CSV table of C-alpha atoms and ligand atoms in Angstrom, one decimal:
chain,number,residue,atom,x,y,z
H,1,MET,CA,39.1,14.6,-38.5
H,2,LYS,CA,38.0,11.4,-40.4
H,3,LYS,CA,39.4,9.2,-37.6
H,4,LEU,CA,37.6,11.3,-34.9
H,5,PHE,CA,34.4,11.0,-36.9
H,6,THR,CA,34.8,7.1,-37.1
H,7,THR,CA,35.5,6.9,-33.3
H,8,LEU,CA,32.3,9.0,-32.7
H,9,LEU,CA,30.1,7.0,-35.0
H,10,ALA,CA,31.4,3.7,-33.5
H,11,SER,CA,30.5,5.0,-30.0
H,12,VAL,CA,27.1,6.1,-31.1
H,13,MET,CA,26.6,2.6,-32.8
H,14,CYS,CA,27.8,0.9,-29.4
H,15,LEU,CA,25.4,2.9,-27.3
H,16,ALA,CA,22.5,2.2,-29.8
H,17,ALA,CA,23.3,-1.6,-29.7
H,18,LEU,CA,23.6,-1.4,-25.8
H,19,THR,CA,20.1,0.2,-25.6
H,20,ALA,CA,18.5,-2.3,-28.0
H,21,CYS,CA,20.1,-5.3,-26.3
H,22,GLY,CA,19.5,-4.3,-22.7
H,23,ASN,CA,16.1,-4.9,-21.1
H,24,LYS,CA,15.3,-1.4,-20.4
H,25,GLY,CA,13.5,0.3,-23.2
H,26,THR,CA,12.4,-2.9,-25.0
H,27,LYS,CA,10.0,-4.3,-22.4
H,28,ASP,CA,6.5,-2.9,-22.0
H,29,VAL,CA,6.1,-0.6,-18.9
H,30,LEU,CA,3.4,-1.0,-16.3
H,31,VAL,CA,3.1,2.2,-14.3
H,32,VAL,CA,1.8,1.3,-10.8
H,33,GLY,CA,0.7,3.8,-8.4
H,34,THR,CA,1.2,3.5,-4.6
H,35,ASN,CA,1.3,5.5,-1.4
H,36,ALA,CA,4.7,4.9,0.1
H,37,ALA,CA,3.6,5.8,3.7
H,38,PHE,CA,2.1,2.4,4.8
H,39,PRO,CA,4.7,0.2,6.2
H,40,PRO,CA,5.4,-2.8,5.9
H,41,PHE,CA,3.4,-2.7,2.6
H,42,GLU,CA,5.0,0.4,1.1
H,43,TYR,CA,7.5,2.9,2.5
H,44,VAL,CA,10.4,5.1,1.0
H,45,GLY,CA,13.5,3.0,1.4
H,46,ASP,CA,17.0,4.1,2.4
H,47,ASP,CA,17.8,4.9,-1.3
H,48,GLY,CA,14.7,7.3,-1.6
H,49,GLN,CA,12.8,4.8,-3.6
H,50,PRO,CA,9.4,3.1,-2.8
H,51,ASP,CA,10.1,-0.3,-1.1
H,52,GLY,CA,8.0,-2.7,0.8
H,53,PHE,CA,5.9,-5.9,0.4
H,54,ASP,CA,3.6,-4.6,-2.3
H,55,ILE,CA,6.5,-3.0,-4.3
H,56,ALA,CA,8.5,-6.3,-4.2
H,57,LEU,CA,5.3,-8.1,-5.2
H,58,ILE,CA,4.3,-5.9,-8.2
H,59,LYS,CA,8.0,-6.1,-9.3
H,60,ALA,CA,7.8,-10.1,-9.1
H,61,ILE,CA,4.5,-10.0,-11.1
H,62,GLY,CA,6.2,-7.7,-13.6
H,63,GLU,CA,9.0,-10.2,-14.0
H,64,LYS,CA,6.4,-13.1,-14.6
H,65,LEU,CA,4.8,-10.9,-17.2
H,66,GLY,CA,7.8,-9.8,-18.8
H,67,MET,CA,7.0,-6.1,-18.2
H,68,GLU,CA,9.0,-3.5,-16.6
H,69,ILE,CA,7.4,-1.8,-13.3
H,70,GLU,CA,7.7,1.8,-12.9
H,71,VAL,CA,6.5,2.9,-9.4
H,72,GLN,CA,4.8,6.2,-8.9
H,73,ASP,CA,4.4,7.5,-5.3
H,74,MET,CA,1.1,9.5,-4.9
H,75,GLU,CA,-1.6,10.3,-2.3
H,76,PHE,CA,-3.8,7.3,-1.5
H,77,GLU,CA,-6.9,9.3,-2.1
H,78,SER,CA,-5.8,10.0,-5.8
H,79,LEU,CA,-5.0,6.4,-6.7
H,80,VAL,CA,-8.4,5.0,-7.7
H,81,THR,CA,-9.2,7.9,-10.0
H,82,ALA,CA,-5.7,7.9,-11.5
H,83,ILE,CA,-6.1,4.2,-12.7
H,84,GLY,CA,-6.6,4.2,-16.5
H,85,SER,CA,-5.2,7.5,-16.9
H,86,LYS,CA,-2.0,8.5,-15.0
H,87,ILE,CA,-1.3,4.9,-13.9
H,88,ASP,CA,-2.1,1.5,-15.2
H,89,ALA,CA,-2.6,-0.1,-11.8
H,90,ALA,CA,-2.3,0.5,-8.0
H,91,ILE,CA,-0.8,-1.5,-5.3
H,92,ALA,CA,-1.2,0.1,-1.9
H,93,GLY,CA,-2.7,-2.2,0.6
H,94,MET,CA,-5.9,-1.4,-1.0
H,95,THR,CA,-9.1,-3.1,0.3
H,96,ILE,CA,-11.6,-4.3,-2.1
H,97,ASP,CA,-14.6,-2.3,-1.4
H,98,GLU,CA,-18.0,-1.8,-3.0
H,99,GLU,CA,-17.3,1.9,-3.8
H,100,ARG,CA,-14.0,1.3,-5.4
H,101,LEU,CA,-15.5,-1.6,-7.5
H,102,LYS,CA,-17.7,0.9,-9.3
H,103,SER,CA,-14.7,2.4,-10.8
H,104,VAL,CA,-12.1,-0.3,-10.9
H,105,ASP,CA,-11.5,-4.1,-11.1
H,106,PHE,CA,-9.4,-5.9,-8.4
H,107,SER,CA,-7.1,-8.9,-8.8
H,108,GLU,CA,-7.6,-11.9,-6.6
H,109,PRO,CA,-7.0,-10.9,-3.0
H,110,TYR,CA,-3.5,-11.4,-1.9
H,111,TYR,CA,-3.6,-10.5,1.8
H,112,ASP,CA,-6.2,-10.4,4.6
H,113,ALA,CA,-6.3,-7.5,7.0
H,114,ILE,CA,-8.4,-5.8,9.6
H,115,GLN,CA,-8.5,-2.2,11.2
H,116,TYR,CA,-6.8,-1.8,14.4
H,117,VAL,CA,-7.4,1.0,17.0
H,118,ILE,CA,-4.2,2.6,18.3
H,119,VAL,CA,-4.5,4.3,21.7
H,120,LEU,CA,-2.4,5.7,24.3
H,121,LYS,CA,-1.3,3.1,27.0
H,122,ASP,CA,-3.7,4.5,29.6
H,123,SER,CA,-6.6,4.9,27.4
H,124,GLU,CA,-10.0,3.8,28.6
H,125,ILE,CA,-10.9,2.8,25.0
H,126,LYS,CA,-11.3,-0.9,25.0
H,127,GLY,CA,-14.3,-1.8,22.8
H,128,ALA,CA,-16.9,-0.5,20.3
H,129,ASP,CA,-19.0,1.5,22.8
H,130,ASP,CA,-15.9,3.4,24.0
H,131,LEU,CA,-15.5,5.0,20.4
H,132,LYS,CA,-18.6,6.9,20.6
H,133,ASN,CA,-18.2,10.7,20.9
H,134,LYS,CA,-14.3,10.4,20.5
H,135,THR,CA,-12.1,12.2,18.3
H,136,ILE,CA,-10.6,9.6,15.9
H,137,GLY,CA,-7.6,10.0,13.7
H,138,VAL,CA,-7.7,8.1,10.3
H,139,GLN,CA,-5.9,8.1,7.0
H,140,LEU,CA,-7.8,10.1,4.4
H,141,ALA,CA,-10.2,8.0,2.1
H,142,THR,CA,-9.3,4.8,3.6
H,143,THR,CA,-11.6,2.0,4.9
H,144,GLY,CA,-10.5,3.1,8.5
H,145,ASN,CA,-11.9,6.5,7.6
H,146,TYR,CA,-15.2,5.0,6.4
H,147,ILE,CA,-15.6,2.9,9.7
H,148,ALA,CA,-14.8,6.1,11.8
H,149,ASP,CA,-17.5,8.1,9.9
H,150,GLU,CA,-20.1,5.6,11.1
H,151,ILE,CA,-19.2,5.9,14.7
H,152,GLU,CA,-21.9,7.6,16.7
H,153,GLY,CA,-21.0,11.2,17.8
H,154,ALA,CA,-17.4,10.8,16.7
H,155,THR,CA,-15.3,13.6,15.4
H,156,VAL,CA,-13.1,12.3,12.5
H,157,LYS,CA,-9.9,13.8,11.6
H,158,SER,CA,-8.4,12.7,8.6
H,159,TYR,CA,-4.7,12.9,7.5
H,160,ASN,CA,-2.7,12.2,4.3
H,161,LYS,CA,-0.3,9.9,6.1
H,162,GLY,CA,-1.2,7.5,9.0
H,163,VAL,CA,2.0,8.4,10.8
H,164,ASP,CA,0.7,12.1,11.1
H,165,ALA,CA,-2.4,10.7,12.8
H,166,VAL,CA,-0.3,8.8,15.2
H,167,ASN,CA,1.7,11.9,16.1
H,168,ASP,CA,-1.5,13.7,16.9
H,169,LEU,CA,-2.4,10.8,19.2
H,170,ILE,CA,0.8,11.1,21.0
H,171,ASN,CA,0.4,15.0,21.2
H,172,GLY,CA,-3.3,14.5,22.6
H,173,ARG,CA,-5.1,15.9,19.6
H,174,VAL,CA,-7.1,12.7,18.9
H,175,ASP,CA,-8.2,10.0,21.3
H,176,CYS,CA,-7.3,7.1,19.0
H,177,VAL,CA,-6.3,6.2,15.4
H,178,ILE,CA,-8.1,3.6,13.3
H,179,ILE,CA,-5.7,2.1,10.8
H,180,ASP,CA,-4.8,-1.2,9.2
H,181,LYS,CA,-3.3,-4.0,11.3
H,182,ASN,CA,0.1,-4.2,10.0
H,183,PRO,CA,0.9,-0.3,9.8
H,184,ALA,CA,-0.6,-0.1,13.1
H,185,MET,CA,1.7,-2.5,14.5
H,186,VAL,CA,4.7,-0.7,12.9
H,187,PHE,CA,3.7,2.6,14.2
H,188,THR,CA,3.0,1.3,17.7
H,189,GLU,CA,6.2,-0.4,17.8
H,190,LYS,CA,8.0,2.9,17.1
H,191,PHE,CA,6.5,4.5,20.2
H,192,ALA,CA,6.2,1.2,22.3
H,193,ASP,CA,6.6,3.2,25.7
H,194,LYS,CA,3.5,5.4,24.8
H,195,LEU,CA,1.2,3.4,22.6
H,196,THR,CA,-0.7,0.1,22.2
H,197,ALA,CA,-2.7,-1.3,19.3
H,198,ILE,CA,-6.0,-3.2,19.7
H,199,ASP,CA,-7.3,-5.9,17.5
H,200,GLY,CA,-10.2,-4.6,15.5
H,201,ALA,CA,-12.1,-7.8,16.3
H,202,GLU,CA,-12.6,-6.3,19.8
H,203,PHE,CA,-14.6,-3.6,18.0
H,204,ASP,CA,-16.5,-6.0,15.7
H,205,PHE,CA,-14.6,-4.6,12.6
H,206,GLU,CA,-14.8,-7.0,9.6
H,207,THR,CA,-11.9,-8.7,7.9
H,208,GLU,CA,-10.7,-6.8,4.7
H,209,GLN,CA,-8.8,-8.2,1.7
H,210,TYR,CA,-6.0,-6.4,-0.1
H,211,ALA,CA,-5.9,-6.6,-4.0
H,212,ILE,CA,-4.3,-4.9,-7.0
H,213,ALA,CA,-6.6,-2.4,-8.6
H,214,LEU,CA,-6.7,-2.3,-12.5
H,215,PRO,CA,-8.9,-0.4,-15.0
H,216,LYS,CA,-12.5,-1.9,-15.3
H,217,GLY,CA,-12.7,-4.5,-17.9
H,218,SER,CA,-8.8,-4.7,-18.4
H,219,ASP,CA,-7.4,-8.1,-19.8
H,220,MET,CA,-4.6,-7.3,-17.2
H,221,VAL,CA,-6.8,-8.7,-14.4
H,222,GLU,CA,-6.4,-12.3,-15.7
H,223,LYS,CA,-2.7,-11.8,-16.4
H,224,VAL,CA,-2.0,-10.5,-13.1
H,225,ASN,CA,-4.1,-13.2,-11.3
H,226,GLN,CA,-2.0,-15.9,-13.3
H,227,ALA,CA,1.2,-14.3,-12.2
H,228,LEU,CA,-0.1,-14.1,-8.6
H,229,ALA,CA,-0.9,-17.9,-8.7
H,230,ASP,CA,2.5,-18.7,-10.2
H,231,LEU,CA,4.4,-16.6,-7.3
H,232,LYS,CA,2.3,-18.5,-4.7
H,233,GLU,CA,3.1,-21.9,-6.5
H,234,ASP,CA,6.9,-21.3,-6.7
H,235,GLY,CA,7.2,-20.0,-3.2
H,236,THR,CA,8.2,-16.5,-4.1
H,237,PHE,CA,5.0,-15.1,-2.5
H,238,ASP,CA,5.6,-16.8,1.0
H,239,ALA,CA,9.3,-15.6,0.9
H,240,LEU,CA,8.1,-12.0,0.3
H,241,VAL,CA,5.6,-12.3,3.3
H,242,ALA,CA,8.4,-13.7,5.5
H,243,GLN,CA,10.9,-11.0,4.4
H,244,TYR,CA,8.6,-7.9,4.6
H,245,ILE,CA,5.7,-8.7,6.8
H,246,GLU,CA,6.6,-11.2,9.4
H,247,GLU,CA,9.9,-9.4,9.9
H,248,ALA,CA,8.1,-6.2,10.8
H,249,GLU,CA,5.9,-7.9,13.3
U,1,LIG,N1,-6.6,-0.8,3.5
U,1,LIG,C1,-7.1,0.6,3.5
U,1,LIG,C2,-7.8,0.9,2.4
U,1,LIG,O1,-7.8,0.2,1.4
U,1,LIG,C3,-5.8,1.5,3.7
U,1,LIG,C4,-4.9,1.5,2.6
U,1,LIG,C5,-3.8,2.5,2.7
U,1,LIG,O2,-3.8,3.4,3.7
U,1,LIG,N2,-2.7,2.5,2.0
U,1,LIG,O3,-8.6,1.9,2.4
């Protein structure tokens, strides 16, 4: 009995020591929200976990800061309001925009983007005037959604996932989809026989900038910016662009 007790005790002590010596459990955790339906920036990987450029970038930032990153997949629409309560930050191909700036702070921008217009190959939509009075698919609460809302006479259909808007385009339920350039290219590529993606510059859309959203007034903004600068300096950032973004083009 005594021997059994000693063995058990030894095992428990080993476990405790392992936990204390391992990184997990001792590092500060940064809970980061994303919407893993926006390739190549975020998507669900083969192992069922969020993956993509943004996920790799925030993990690299976590490493620089000595923090453990915990990614939470949620609806894009919920991200901004969840910052400071459910999540500590959001990385989701999120464009810096006036409305969002009222409730969150952004890191330095890390990627330039623009909205693209996905159409069926034989579509008559070629420029800004052609969008008037059309039925337009967008991802809910995104900058593409805001642009579509301003188009004269347009009927805007919003979806939780961009890919669902693209499916409705193929099924003839919308005339086009307005969504960010890189996801537009990934989605178009999947149905290359049916779809084509037009550069938003043809529609006079403005350039956008992606950044990491953080709680207003948080001291994390400066830390994240420093980590971003370090990752640019040491080549990690460019390597991730090559691996995740250029690879997808
Ligand atoms: N860049 C767009 C926005 O910030 C879309 C982002 C997304 O759908 N993940 O609204």
